[in-house]
CSV table of C-alpha atoms (C1' of nucleotides) in Angstrom, one decimal:
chain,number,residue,atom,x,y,z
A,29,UNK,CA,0.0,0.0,0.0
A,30,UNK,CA,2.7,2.5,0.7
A,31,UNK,CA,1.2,5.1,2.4
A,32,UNK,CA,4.3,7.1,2.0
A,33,UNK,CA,5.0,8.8,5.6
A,34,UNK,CA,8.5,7.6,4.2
A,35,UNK,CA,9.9,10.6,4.8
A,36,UNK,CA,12.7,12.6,2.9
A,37,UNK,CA,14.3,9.4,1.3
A,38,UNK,CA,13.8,9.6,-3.0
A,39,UNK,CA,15.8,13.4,-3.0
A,40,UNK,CA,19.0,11.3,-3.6
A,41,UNK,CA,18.3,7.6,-4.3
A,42,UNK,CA,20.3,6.4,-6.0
A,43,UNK,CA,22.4,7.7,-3.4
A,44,UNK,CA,25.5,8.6,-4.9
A,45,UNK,CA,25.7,12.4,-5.2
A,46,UNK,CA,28.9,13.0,-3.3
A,47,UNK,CA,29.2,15.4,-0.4
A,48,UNK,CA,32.3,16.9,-1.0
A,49,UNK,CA,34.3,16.0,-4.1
A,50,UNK,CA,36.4,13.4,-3.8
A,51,UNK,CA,34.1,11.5,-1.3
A,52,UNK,CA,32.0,10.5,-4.0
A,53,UNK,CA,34.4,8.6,-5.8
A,54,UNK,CA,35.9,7.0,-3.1
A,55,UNK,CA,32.6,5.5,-2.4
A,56,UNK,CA,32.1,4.5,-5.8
A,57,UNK,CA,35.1,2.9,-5.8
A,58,UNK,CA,34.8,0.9,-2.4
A,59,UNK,CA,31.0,-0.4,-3.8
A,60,UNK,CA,32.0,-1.4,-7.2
A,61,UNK,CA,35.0,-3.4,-5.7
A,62,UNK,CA,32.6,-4.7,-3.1
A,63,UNK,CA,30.6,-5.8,-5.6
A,64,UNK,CA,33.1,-7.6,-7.9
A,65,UNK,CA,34.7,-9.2,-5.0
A,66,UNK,CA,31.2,-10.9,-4.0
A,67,UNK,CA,31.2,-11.6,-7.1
A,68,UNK,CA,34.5,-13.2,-8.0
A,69,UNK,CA,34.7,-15.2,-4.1
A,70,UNK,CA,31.1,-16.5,-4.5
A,71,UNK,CA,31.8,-18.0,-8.0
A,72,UNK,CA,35.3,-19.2,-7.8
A,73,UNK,CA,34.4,-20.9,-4.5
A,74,UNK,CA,31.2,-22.4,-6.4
A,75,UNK,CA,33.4,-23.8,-9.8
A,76,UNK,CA,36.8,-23.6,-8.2
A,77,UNK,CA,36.4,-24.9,-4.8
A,78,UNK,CA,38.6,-22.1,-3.8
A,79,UNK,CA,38.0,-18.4,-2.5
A,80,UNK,CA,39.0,-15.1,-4.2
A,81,UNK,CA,42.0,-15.0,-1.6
A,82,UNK,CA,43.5,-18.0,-2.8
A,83,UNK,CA,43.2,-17.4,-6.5
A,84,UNK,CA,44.6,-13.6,-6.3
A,85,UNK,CA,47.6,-15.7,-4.0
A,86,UNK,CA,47.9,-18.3,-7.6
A,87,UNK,CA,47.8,-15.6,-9.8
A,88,UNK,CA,50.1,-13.4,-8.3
A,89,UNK,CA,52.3,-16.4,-8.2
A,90,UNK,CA,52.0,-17.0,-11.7
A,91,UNK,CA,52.8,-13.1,-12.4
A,92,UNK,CA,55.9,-13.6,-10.5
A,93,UNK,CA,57.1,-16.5,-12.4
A,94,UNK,CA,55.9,-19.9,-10.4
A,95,UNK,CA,56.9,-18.4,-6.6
A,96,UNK,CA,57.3,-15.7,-4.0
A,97,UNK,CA,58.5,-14.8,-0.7
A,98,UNK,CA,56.0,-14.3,2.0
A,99,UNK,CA,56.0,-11.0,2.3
A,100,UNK,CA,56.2,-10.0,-1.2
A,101,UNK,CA,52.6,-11.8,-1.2
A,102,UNK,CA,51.3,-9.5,1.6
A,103,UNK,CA,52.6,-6.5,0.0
A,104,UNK,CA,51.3,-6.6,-3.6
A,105,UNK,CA,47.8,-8.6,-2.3
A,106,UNK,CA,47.4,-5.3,0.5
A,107,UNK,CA,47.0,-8.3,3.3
A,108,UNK,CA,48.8,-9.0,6.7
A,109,UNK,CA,51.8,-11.1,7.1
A,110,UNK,CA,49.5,-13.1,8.9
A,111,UNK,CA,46.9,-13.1,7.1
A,112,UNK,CA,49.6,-14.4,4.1
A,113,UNK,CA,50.5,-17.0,5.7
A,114,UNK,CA,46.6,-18.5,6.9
A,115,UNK,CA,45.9,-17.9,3.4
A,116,UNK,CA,49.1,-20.2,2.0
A,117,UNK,CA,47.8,-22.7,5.1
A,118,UNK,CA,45.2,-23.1,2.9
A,119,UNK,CA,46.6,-23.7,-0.5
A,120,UNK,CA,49.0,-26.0,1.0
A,121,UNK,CA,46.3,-28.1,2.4
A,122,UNK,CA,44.6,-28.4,-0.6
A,123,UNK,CA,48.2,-29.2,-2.7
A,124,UNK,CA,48.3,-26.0,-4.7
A,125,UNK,CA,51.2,-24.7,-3.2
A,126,UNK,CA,54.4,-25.6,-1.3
A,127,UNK,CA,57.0,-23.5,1.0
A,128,UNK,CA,60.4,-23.8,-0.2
A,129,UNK,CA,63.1,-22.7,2.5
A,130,UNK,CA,65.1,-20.1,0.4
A,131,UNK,CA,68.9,-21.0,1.0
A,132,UNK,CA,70.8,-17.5,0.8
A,133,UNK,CA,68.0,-16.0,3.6
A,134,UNK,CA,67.0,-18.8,6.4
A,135,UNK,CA,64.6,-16.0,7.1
A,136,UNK,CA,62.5,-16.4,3.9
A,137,UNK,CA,60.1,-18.7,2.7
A,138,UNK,CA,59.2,-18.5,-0.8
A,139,UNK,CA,55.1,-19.9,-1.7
A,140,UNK,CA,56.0,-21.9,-4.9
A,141,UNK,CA,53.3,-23.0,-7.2
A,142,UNK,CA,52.0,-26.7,-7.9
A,143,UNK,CA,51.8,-28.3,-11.1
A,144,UNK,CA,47.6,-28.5,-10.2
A,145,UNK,CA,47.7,-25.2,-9.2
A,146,UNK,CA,49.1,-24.2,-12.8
A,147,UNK,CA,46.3,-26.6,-14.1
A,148,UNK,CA,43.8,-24.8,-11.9
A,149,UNK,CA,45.0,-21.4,-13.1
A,150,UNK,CA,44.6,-22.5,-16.5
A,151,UNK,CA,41.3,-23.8,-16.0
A,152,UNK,CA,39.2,-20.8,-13.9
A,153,UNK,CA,41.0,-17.6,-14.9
A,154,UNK,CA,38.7,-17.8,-18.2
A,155,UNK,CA,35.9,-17.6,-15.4
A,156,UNK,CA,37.5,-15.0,-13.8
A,157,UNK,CA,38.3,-12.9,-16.5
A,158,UNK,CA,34.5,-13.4,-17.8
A,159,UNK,CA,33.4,-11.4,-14.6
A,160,UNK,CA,35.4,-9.1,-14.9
A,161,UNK,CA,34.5,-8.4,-18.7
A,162,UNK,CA,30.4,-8.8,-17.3
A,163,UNK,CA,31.2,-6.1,-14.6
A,164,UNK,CA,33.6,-4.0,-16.0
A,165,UNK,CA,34.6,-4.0,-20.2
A,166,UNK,CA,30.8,-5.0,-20.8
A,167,UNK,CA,29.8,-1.5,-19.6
A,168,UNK,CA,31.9,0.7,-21.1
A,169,UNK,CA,32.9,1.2,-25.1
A,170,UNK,CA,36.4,0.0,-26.1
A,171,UNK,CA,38.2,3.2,-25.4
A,172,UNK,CA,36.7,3.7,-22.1
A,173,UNK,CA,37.9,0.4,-20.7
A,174,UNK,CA,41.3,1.1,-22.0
A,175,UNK,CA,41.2,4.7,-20.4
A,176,UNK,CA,39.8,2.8,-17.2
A,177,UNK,CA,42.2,0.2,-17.1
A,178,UNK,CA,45.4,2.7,-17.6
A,179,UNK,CA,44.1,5.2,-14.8
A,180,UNK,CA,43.4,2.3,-12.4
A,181,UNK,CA,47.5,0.7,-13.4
A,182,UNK,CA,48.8,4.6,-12.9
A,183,UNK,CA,47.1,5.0,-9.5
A,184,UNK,CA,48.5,1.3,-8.5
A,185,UNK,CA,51.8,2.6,-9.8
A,186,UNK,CA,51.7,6.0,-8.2
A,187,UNK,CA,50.6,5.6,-5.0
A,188,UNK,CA,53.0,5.1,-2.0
A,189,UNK,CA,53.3,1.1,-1.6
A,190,UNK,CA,51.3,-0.4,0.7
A,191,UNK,CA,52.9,-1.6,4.2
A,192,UNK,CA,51.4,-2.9,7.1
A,193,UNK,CA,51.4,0.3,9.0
A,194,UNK,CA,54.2,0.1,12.3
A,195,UNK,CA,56.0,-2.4,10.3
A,196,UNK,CA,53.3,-5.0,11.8
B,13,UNK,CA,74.6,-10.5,0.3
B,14,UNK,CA,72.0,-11.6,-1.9
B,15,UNK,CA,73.4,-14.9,-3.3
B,16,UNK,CA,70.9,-14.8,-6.1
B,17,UNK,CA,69.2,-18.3,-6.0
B,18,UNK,CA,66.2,-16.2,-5.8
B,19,UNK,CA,64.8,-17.7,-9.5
B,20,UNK,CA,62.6,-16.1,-11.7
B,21,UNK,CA,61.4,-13.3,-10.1
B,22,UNK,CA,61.9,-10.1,-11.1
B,23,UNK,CA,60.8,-11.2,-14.9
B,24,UNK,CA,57.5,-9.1,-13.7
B,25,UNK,CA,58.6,-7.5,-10.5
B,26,UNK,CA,56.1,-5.2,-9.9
B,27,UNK,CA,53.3,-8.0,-10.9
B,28,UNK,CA,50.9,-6.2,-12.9
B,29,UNK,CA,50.7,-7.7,-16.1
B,30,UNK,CA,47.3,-9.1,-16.4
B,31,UNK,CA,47.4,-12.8,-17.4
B,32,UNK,CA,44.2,-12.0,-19.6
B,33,UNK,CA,42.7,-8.6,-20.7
B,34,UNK,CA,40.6,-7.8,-18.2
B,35,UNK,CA,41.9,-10.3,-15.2
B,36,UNK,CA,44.4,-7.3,-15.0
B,37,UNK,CA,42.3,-4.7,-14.4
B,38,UNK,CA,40.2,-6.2,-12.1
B,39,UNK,CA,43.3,-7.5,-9.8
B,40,UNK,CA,44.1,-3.5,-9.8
B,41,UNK,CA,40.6,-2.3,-8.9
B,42,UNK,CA,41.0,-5.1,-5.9
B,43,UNK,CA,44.4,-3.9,-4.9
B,44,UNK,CA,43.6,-0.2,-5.0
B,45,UNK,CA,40.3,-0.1,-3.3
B,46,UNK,CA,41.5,-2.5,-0.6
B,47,UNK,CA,44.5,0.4,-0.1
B,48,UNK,CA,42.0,2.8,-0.3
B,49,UNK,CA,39.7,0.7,3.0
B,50,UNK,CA,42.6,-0.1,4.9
B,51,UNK,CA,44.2,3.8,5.0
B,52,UNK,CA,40.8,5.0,5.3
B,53,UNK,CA,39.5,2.7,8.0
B,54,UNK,CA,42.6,3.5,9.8
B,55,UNK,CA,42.5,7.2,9.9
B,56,UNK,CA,38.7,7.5,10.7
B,57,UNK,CA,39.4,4.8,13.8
B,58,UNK,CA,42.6,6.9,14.9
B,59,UNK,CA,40.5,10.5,15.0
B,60,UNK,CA,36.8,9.6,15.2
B,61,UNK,CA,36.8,6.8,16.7
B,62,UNK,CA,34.8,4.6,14.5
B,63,UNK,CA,35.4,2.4,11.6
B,64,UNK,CA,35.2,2.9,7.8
B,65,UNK,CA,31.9,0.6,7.6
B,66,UNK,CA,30.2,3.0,10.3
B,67,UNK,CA,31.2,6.4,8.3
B,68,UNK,CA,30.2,4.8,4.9
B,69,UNK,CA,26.5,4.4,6.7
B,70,UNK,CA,26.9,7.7,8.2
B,71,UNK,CA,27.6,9.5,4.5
B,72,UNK,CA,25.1,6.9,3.2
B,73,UNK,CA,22.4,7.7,5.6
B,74,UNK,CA,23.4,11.9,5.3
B,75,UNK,CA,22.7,11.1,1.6
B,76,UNK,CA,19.5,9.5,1.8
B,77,UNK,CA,18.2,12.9,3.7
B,78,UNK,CA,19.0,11.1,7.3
B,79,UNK,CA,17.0,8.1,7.4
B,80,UNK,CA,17.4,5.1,5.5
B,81,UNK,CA,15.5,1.1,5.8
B,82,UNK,CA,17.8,-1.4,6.8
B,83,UNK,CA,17.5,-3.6,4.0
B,84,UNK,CA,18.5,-0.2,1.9
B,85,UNK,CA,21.6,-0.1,3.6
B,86,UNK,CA,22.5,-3.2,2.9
B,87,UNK,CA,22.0,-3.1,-0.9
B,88,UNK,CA,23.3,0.1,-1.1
B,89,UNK,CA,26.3,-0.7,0.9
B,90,UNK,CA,27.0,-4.4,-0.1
B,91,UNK,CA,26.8,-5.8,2.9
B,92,UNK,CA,24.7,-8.4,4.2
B,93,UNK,CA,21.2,-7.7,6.0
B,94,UNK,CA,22.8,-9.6,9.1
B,95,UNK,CA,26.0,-7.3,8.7
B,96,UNK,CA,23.8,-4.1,8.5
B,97,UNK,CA,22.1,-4.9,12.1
B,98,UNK,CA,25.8,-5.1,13.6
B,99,UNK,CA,27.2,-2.1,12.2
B,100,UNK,CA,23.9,-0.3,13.4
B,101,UNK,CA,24.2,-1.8,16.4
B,102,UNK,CA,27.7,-0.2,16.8
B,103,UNK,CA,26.5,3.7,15.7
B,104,UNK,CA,23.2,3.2,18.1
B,105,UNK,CA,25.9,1.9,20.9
B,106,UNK,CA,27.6,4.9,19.9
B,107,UNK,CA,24.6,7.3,20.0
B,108,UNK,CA,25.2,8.4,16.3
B,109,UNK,CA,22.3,6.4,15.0
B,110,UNK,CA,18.6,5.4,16.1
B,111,UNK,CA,16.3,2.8,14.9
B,112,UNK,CA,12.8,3.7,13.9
B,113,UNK,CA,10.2,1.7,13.3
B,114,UNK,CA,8.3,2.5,10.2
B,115,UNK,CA,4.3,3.1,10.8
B,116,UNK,CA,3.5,2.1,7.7
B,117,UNK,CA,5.3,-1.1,7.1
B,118,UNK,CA,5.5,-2.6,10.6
B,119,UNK,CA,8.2,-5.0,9.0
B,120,UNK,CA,10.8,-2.2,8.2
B,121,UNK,CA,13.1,-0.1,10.6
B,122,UNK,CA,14.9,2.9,9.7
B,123,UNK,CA,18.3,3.7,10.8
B,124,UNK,CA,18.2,7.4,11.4
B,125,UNK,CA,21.2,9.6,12.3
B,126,UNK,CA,21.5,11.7,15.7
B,127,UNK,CA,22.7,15.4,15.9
B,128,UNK,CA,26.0,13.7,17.1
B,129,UNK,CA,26.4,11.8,14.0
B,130,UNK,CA,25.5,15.4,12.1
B,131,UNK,CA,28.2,16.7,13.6
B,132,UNK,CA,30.7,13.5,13.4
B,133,UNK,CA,29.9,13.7,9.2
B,134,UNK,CA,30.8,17.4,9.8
B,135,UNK,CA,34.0,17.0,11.2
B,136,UNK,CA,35.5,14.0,9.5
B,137,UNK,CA,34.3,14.1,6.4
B,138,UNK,CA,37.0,16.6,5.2
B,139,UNK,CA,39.6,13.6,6.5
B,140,UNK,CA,37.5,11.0,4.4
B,141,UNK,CA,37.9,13.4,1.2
B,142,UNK,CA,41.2,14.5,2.3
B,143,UNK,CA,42.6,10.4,1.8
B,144,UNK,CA,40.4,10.0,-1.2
B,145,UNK,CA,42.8,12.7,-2.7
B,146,UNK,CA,45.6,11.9,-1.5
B,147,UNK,CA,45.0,7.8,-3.3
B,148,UNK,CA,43.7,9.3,-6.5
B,149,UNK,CA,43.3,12.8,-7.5
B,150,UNK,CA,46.7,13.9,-6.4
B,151,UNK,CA,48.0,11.7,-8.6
B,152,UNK,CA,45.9,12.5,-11.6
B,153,UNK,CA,45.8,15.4,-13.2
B,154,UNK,CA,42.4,17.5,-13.3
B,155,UNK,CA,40.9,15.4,-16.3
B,156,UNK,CA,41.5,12.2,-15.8
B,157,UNK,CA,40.0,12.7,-12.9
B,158,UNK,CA,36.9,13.6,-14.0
B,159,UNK,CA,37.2,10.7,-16.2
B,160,UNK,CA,37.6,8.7,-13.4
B,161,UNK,CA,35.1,9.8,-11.4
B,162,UNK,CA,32.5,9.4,-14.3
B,163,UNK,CA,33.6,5.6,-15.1
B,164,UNK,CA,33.3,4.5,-11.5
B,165,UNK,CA,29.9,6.6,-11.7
B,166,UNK,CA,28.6,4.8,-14.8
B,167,UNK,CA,29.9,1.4,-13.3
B,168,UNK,CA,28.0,1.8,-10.5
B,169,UNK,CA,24.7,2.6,-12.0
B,170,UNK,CA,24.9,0.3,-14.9
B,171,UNK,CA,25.7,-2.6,-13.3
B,172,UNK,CA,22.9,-5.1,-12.0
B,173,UNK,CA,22.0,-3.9,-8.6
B,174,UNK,CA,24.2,-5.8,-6.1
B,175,UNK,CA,21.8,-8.7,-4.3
B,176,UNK,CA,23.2,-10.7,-1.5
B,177,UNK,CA,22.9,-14.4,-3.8
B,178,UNK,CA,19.2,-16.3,-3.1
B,179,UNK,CA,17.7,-13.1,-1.1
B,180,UNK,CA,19.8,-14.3,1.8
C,14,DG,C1',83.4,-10.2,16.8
C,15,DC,C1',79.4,-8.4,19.6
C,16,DT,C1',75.5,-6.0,20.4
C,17,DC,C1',71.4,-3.7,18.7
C,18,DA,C1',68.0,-2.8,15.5
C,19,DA,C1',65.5,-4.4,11.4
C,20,DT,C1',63.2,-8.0,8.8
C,21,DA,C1',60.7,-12.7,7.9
C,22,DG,C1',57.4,-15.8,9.3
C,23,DT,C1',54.1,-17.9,12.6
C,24,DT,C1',50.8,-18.1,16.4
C,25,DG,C1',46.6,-17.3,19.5
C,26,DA,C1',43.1,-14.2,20.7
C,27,DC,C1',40.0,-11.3,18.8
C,28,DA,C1',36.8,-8.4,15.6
C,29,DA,C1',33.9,-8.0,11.6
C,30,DG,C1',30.8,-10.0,8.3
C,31,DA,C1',28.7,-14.0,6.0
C,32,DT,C1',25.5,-17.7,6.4
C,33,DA,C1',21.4,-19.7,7.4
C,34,DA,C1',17.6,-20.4,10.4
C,35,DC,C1',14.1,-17.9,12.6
C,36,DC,C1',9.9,-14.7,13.6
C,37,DA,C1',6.9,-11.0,12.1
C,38,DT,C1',4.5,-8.7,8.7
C,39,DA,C1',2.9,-7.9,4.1
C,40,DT,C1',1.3,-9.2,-0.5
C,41,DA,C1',-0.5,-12.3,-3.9
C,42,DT,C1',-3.5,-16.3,-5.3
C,43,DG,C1',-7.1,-19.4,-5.0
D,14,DC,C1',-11.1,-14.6,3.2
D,15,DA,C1',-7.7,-18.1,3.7
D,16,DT,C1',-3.5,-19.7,2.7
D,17,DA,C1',0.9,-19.4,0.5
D,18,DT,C1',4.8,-16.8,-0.6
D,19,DA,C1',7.8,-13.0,-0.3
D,20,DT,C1',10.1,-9.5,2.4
D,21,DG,C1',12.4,-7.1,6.6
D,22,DG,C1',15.1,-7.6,10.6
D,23,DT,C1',17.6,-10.2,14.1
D,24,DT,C1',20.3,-14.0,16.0
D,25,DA,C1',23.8,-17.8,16.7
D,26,DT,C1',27.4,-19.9,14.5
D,27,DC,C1',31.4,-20.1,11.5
D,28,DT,C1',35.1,-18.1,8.5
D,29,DT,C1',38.4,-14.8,7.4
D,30,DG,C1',41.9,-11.7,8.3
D,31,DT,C1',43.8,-8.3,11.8
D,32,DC,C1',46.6,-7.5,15.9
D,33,DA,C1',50.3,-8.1,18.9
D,34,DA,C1',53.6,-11.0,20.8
D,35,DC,C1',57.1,-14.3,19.9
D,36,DT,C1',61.2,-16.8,17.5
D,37,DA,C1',64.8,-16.8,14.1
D,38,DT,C1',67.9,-14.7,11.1
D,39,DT,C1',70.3,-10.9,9.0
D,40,DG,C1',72.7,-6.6,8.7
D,41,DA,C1',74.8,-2.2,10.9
D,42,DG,C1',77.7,0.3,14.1
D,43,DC,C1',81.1,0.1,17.4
DNA sequence: GCTCAATAGTTGACAAGATAACCATATATG
DNA sequence: CATATATGGTTATCTTGTCAACTATTGAGC
């Protein structure tokens, strides 16, 4: 029925006027990530049998040539050291990755990629991609995406690395 | 010392060259927006005492004229219904939010903000836009920008309104 | 060479959300 | 009008990742 004592709502609804200017596009930002990340975890997970953590962990891994230290992983993936580590708990449970030792730093272990984690790779980054096409390239003309895709590798680029902040 | 068993790294040190077209894009998006959270979050704990998800209901709430349903929230937000009721739970806790029961629907609650929370936007939203800049527009010029600002915009409005999976 | 600070990784306790089941209310269907 | 289905909100439980403390190793300064 509706009966519309529903106060002062509608003025903004979609609700994405932003307050002061860069606010706006911050928030956009933060909701259209939110949203691919649902996205991504909840069908990965479904096909997969793996979360979005894991697969950014293999792909990053694959980037970087079959392996990587540690804390390499928890830099370029914006997570904890201990969070890296849980997350590697989990690949290595399910055989997708093993810790070599490195030999010139007894400090560092390096996350080195299975041959099933290569196959696994191989097999769901088509899926991933395709979401990312549905959510993102889909949306936008050709020259749009490109324009989207170069801001989004400048800002990556540009902005102070990430670190655990007090060197956690 | 460096003894350089440390293999093939380095090939792609940096690790952003995206294993398919738009795999890379998205991994950015992912990286910079989780940056974004974590810097943000931080900040708004350190002065205001509450957390990112509590300010991005604030703003939300400020932009939907001061009240807002629950189940609006969540959408809006990408969070959960479930996830909604704690973080609301948290700002009434706080006194920066109340719950109002709607008279027409006797099913739906709004979240509505206090004078407190007026003033809490007030104060720390210039901090929230202040980051924002800092992560992208300082590092932009003027235009791309604006282009930014309308792809995350058009992104946001064109893509399928985010539903938590089987109306959870 | 020895001490002190910095770095790498792991661990246990904790905090934030997701999930799914639940109750209440509203809407649609016969 | 009666029943069935859909919607809105909360709750208990589980998962994920942070935080902070701890150990081990490396590198710097004396």
């Amino acid at each position: 029925m509706m009966h519309e004592e529903d106060g002062p709502l509608a003025a903004t609804d979609l609700g994405f006027e932003p307050i002061t200017p860069h606010t706006g596009t911050a928030f956009g930002l933060l909701r259209l990530s939110a949203m691919l990340s649902d996205e991504l975890d909840r069908e990965l997970q479904a096909s997969a049998g793996i979360g979005l953590s894991e697969m950014l962990v293999l792909i990053q891994l694959m980037l970087a040539g079959g392996r990587a230290k540690m804390a390499e992983l928890a830099t370029t993936l914006v997570v904890t050291r201990g969070g890296v580590t849980k997350i590697v708990d989990r690949l290595v449970d399910g055989g997708l990755v093993e810790r070599v030792p490195s030999t010139s730093d007894r400090r560092v272990i390096y996350a080195e990629v299975t041959e099933r984690a290569k196959a696994t790779v191989r097999e769901y980054q088509p899926l991933f991609d395709e979401i990312a096409r549905r959510r993102l390239a889909e949306l936008l003309d050709a020259g749009e995406m490109t324009e989207l895709a170069g801001l989004i590798d400048r800002l990556n680029c540009e902005n102070p690395g990430w670190e655990p902040p007090l060197a956690r």
